[in-house]
mmCIF file of C-alpha atoms in Angstrom:
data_model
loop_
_atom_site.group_PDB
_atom_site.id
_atom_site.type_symbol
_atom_site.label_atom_id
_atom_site.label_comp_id
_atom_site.label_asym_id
_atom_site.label_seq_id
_atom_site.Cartn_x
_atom_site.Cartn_y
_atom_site.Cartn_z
ATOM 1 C CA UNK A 1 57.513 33.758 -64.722
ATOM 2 C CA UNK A 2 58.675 33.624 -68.135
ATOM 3 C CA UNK A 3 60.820 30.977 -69.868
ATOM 4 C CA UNK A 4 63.887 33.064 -69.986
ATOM 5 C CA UNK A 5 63.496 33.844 -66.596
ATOM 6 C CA UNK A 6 63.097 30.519 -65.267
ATOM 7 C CA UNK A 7 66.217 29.346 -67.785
ATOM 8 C CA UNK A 8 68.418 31.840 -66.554
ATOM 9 C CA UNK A 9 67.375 30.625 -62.628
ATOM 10 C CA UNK A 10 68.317 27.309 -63.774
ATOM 11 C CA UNK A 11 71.214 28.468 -64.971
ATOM 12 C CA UNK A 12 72.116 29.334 -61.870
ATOM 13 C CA UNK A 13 71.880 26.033 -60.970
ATOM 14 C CA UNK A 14 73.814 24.410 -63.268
ATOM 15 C CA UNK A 15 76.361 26.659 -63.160
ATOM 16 C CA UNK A 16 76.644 26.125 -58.873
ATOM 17 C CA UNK A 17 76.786 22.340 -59.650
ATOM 18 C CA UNK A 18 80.027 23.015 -61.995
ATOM 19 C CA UNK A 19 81.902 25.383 -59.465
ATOM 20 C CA UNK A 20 80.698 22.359 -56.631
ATOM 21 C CA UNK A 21 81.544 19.483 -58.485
ATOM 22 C CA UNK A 22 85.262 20.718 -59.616
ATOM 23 C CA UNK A 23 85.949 22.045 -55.921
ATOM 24 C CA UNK A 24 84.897 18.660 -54.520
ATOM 25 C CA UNK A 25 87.264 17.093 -57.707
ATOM 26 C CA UNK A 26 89.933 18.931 -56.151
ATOM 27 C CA UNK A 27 89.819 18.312 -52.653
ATOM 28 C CA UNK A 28 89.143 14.344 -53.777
ATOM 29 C CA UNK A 29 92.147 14.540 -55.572
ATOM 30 C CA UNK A 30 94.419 16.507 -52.363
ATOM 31 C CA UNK A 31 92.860 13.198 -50.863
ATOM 32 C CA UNK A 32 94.390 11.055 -53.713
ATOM 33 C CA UNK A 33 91.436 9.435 -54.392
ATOM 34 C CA UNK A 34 92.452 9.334 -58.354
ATOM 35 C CA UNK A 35 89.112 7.267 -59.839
ATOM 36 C CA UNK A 36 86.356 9.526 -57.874
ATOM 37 C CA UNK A 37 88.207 13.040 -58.845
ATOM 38 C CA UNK A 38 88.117 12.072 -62.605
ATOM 39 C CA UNK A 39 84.477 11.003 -62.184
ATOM 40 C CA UNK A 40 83.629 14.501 -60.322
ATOM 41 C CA UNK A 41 85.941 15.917 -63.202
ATOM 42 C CA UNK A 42 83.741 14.469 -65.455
ATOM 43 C CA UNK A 43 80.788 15.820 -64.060
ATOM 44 C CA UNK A 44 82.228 18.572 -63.445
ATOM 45 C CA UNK A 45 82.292 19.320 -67.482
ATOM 46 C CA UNK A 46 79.297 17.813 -67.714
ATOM 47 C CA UNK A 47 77.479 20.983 -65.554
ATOM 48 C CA UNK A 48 79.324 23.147 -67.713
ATOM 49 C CA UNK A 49 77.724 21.867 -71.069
ATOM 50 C CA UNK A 50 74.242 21.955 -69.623
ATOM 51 C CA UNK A 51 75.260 25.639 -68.775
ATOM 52 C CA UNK A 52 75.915 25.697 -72.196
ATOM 53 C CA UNK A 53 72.870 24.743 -73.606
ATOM 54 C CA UNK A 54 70.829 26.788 -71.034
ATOM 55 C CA UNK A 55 72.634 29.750 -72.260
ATOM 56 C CA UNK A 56 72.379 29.372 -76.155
ATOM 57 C CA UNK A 57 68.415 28.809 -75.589
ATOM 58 C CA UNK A 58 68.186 32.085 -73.707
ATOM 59 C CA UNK A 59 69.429 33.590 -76.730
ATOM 60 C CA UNK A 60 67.786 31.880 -78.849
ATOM 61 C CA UNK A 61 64.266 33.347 -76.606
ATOM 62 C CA UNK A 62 66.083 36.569 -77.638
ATOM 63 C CA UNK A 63 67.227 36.821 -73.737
ATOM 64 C CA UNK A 64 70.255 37.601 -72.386
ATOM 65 C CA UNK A 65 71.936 35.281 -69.661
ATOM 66 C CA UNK A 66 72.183 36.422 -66.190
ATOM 67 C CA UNK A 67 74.727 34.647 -64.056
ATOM 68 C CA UNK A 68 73.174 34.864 -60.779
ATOM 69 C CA UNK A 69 75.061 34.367 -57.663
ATOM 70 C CA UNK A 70 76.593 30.828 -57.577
ATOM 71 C CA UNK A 71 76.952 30.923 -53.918
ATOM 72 C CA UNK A 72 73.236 31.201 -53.330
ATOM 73 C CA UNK A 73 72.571 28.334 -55.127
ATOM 74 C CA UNK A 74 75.530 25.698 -53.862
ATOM 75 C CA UNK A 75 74.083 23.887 -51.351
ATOM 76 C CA UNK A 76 75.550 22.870 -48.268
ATOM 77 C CA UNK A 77 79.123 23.542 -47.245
ATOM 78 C CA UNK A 78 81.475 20.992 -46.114
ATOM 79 C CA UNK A 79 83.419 22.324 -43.118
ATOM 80 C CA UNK A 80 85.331 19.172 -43.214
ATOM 81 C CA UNK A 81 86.845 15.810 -45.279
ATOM 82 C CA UNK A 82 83.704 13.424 -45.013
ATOM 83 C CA UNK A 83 83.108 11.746 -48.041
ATOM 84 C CA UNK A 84 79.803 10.258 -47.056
ATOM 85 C CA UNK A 85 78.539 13.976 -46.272
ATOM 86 C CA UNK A 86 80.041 14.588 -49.684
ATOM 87 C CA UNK A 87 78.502 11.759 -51.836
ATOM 88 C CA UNK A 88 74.759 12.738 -50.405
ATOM 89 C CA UNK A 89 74.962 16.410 -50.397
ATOM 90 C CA UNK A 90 75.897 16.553 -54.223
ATOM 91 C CA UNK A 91 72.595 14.399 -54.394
ATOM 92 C CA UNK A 92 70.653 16.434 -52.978
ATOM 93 C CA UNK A 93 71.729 19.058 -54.882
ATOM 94 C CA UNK A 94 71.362 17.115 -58.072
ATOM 95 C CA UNK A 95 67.778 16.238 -56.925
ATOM 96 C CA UNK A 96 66.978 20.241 -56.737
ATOM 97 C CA UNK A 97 68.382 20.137 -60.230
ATOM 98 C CA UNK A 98 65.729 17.701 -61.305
ATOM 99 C CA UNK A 99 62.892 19.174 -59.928
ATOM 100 C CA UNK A 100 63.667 22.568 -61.506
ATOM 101 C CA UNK A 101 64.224 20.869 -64.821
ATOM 102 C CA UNK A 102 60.924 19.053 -64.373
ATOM 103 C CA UNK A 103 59.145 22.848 -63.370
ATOM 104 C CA UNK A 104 60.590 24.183 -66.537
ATOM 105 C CA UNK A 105 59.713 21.494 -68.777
ATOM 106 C CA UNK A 106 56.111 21.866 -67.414
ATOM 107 C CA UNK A 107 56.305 25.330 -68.358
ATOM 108 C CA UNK A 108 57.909 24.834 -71.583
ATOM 109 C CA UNK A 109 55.021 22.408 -72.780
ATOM 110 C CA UNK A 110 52.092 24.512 -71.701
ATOM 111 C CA UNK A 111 53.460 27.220 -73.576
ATOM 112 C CA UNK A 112 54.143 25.327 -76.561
ATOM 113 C CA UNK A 113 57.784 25.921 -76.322
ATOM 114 C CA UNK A 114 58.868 22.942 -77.671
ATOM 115 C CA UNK A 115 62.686 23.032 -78.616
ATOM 116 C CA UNK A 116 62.988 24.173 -75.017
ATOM 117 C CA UNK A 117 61.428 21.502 -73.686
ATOM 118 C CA UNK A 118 63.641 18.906 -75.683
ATOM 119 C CA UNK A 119 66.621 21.069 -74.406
ATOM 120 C CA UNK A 120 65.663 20.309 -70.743
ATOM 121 C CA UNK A 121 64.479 16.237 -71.670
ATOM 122 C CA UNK A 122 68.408 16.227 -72.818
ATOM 123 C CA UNK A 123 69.914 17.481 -69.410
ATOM 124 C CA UNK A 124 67.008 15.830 -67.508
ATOM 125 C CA UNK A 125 68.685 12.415 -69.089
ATOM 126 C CA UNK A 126 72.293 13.683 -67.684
ATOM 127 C CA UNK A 127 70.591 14.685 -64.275
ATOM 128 C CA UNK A 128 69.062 11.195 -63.702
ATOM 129 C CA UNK A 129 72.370 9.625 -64.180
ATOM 130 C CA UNK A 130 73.931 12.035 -61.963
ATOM 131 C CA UNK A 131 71.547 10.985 -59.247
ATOM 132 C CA UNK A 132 71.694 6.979 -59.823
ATOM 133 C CA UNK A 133 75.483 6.966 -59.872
ATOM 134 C CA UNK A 134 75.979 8.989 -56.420
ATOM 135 C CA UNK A 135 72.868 7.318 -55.164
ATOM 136 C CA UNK A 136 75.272 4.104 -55.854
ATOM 137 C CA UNK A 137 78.225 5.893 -54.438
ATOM 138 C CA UNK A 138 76.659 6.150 -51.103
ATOM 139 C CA UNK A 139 74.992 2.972 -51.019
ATOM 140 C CA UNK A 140 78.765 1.471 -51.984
ATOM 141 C CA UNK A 141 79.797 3.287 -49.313
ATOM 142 C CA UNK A 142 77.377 1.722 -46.671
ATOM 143 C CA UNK A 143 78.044 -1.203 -47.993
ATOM 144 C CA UNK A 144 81.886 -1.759 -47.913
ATOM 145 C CA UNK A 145 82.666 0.820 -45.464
ATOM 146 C CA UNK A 146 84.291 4.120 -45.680
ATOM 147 C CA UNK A 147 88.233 2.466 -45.393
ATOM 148 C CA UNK A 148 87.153 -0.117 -48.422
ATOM 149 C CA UNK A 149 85.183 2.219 -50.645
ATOM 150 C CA UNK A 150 88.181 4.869 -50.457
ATOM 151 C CA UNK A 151 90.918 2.421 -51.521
ATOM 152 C CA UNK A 152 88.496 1.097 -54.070
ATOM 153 C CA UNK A 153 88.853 5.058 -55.149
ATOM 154 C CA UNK A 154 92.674 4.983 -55.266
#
């Protein structure tokens, strides 16, 4: 597989993590759960700028961007308000994230494709935070309860 190739898979990944995160932002916020939709707001943007990046380095490979089906590449659906089914899906998905990142970077460095390499160490920084905050989020959650962690949310 070739680096622009695998890029524009990824991309397909960050961009499903974007259209998740803001959907989930939204129906957090319906909830009025203020604190956690700015957070998956945040995050939200976040998946968005690492689109970003993936694209500009597929044209910098003299590639052209595919958006791939986003739907493919969501992960599971939630069929109904459960925030604990919420808070460990999206890290799962973010964990899929990190292993692709970690496949590309692999990649990257045995072609001696440096500057896309360091691309990939940035968003593999953003990933990893990803994961350890809703990795907190659900332990929080186990921990106080789902009626204490949501007003802590308010």
């Amino acid at each position: 597989m070739s680096m622009v190739t695998g890029l524009n898979r990824h991309l397909g990944l960050e961009l499903a993590a974007h259209v998740r995160y803001q959907g989930h932002a939204n129906i957090i916020a319906f909830r009025g759960y203020a604190k956690l939709a700015a957070t998956y707001k945040e995050e939200a943007g976040e998946e968005l700028g690492h689109a970003d990046k993936i694209v500009y380095r597929v044209q910098q490979l003299e590639g052209f961007p595919e958006y791939m089906s986003v739907s493919e590449r969501i992960g599971p659906q939630l069929k109904q308000w459960d925030i604990q089914e919420l808070l460990s899906s999206d890290l799962e998905v973010e964990k899929q994230v990190l292993d692709s990142l970690a496949e590309l970077i692999e990649q990257a460095e045995g072609s001696n494709d440096w500057e896309t390499g360091n691309v990939l160490r940035e968003l593999v920084h953003d990933t990893e935070h990803h994961i350890t905050w809703l990795d907190q989020q659900v332990k929080l959650l186990e921990e106080l309860g789902k009626a204490n962690y949501l007003q802590a949310q308010l």
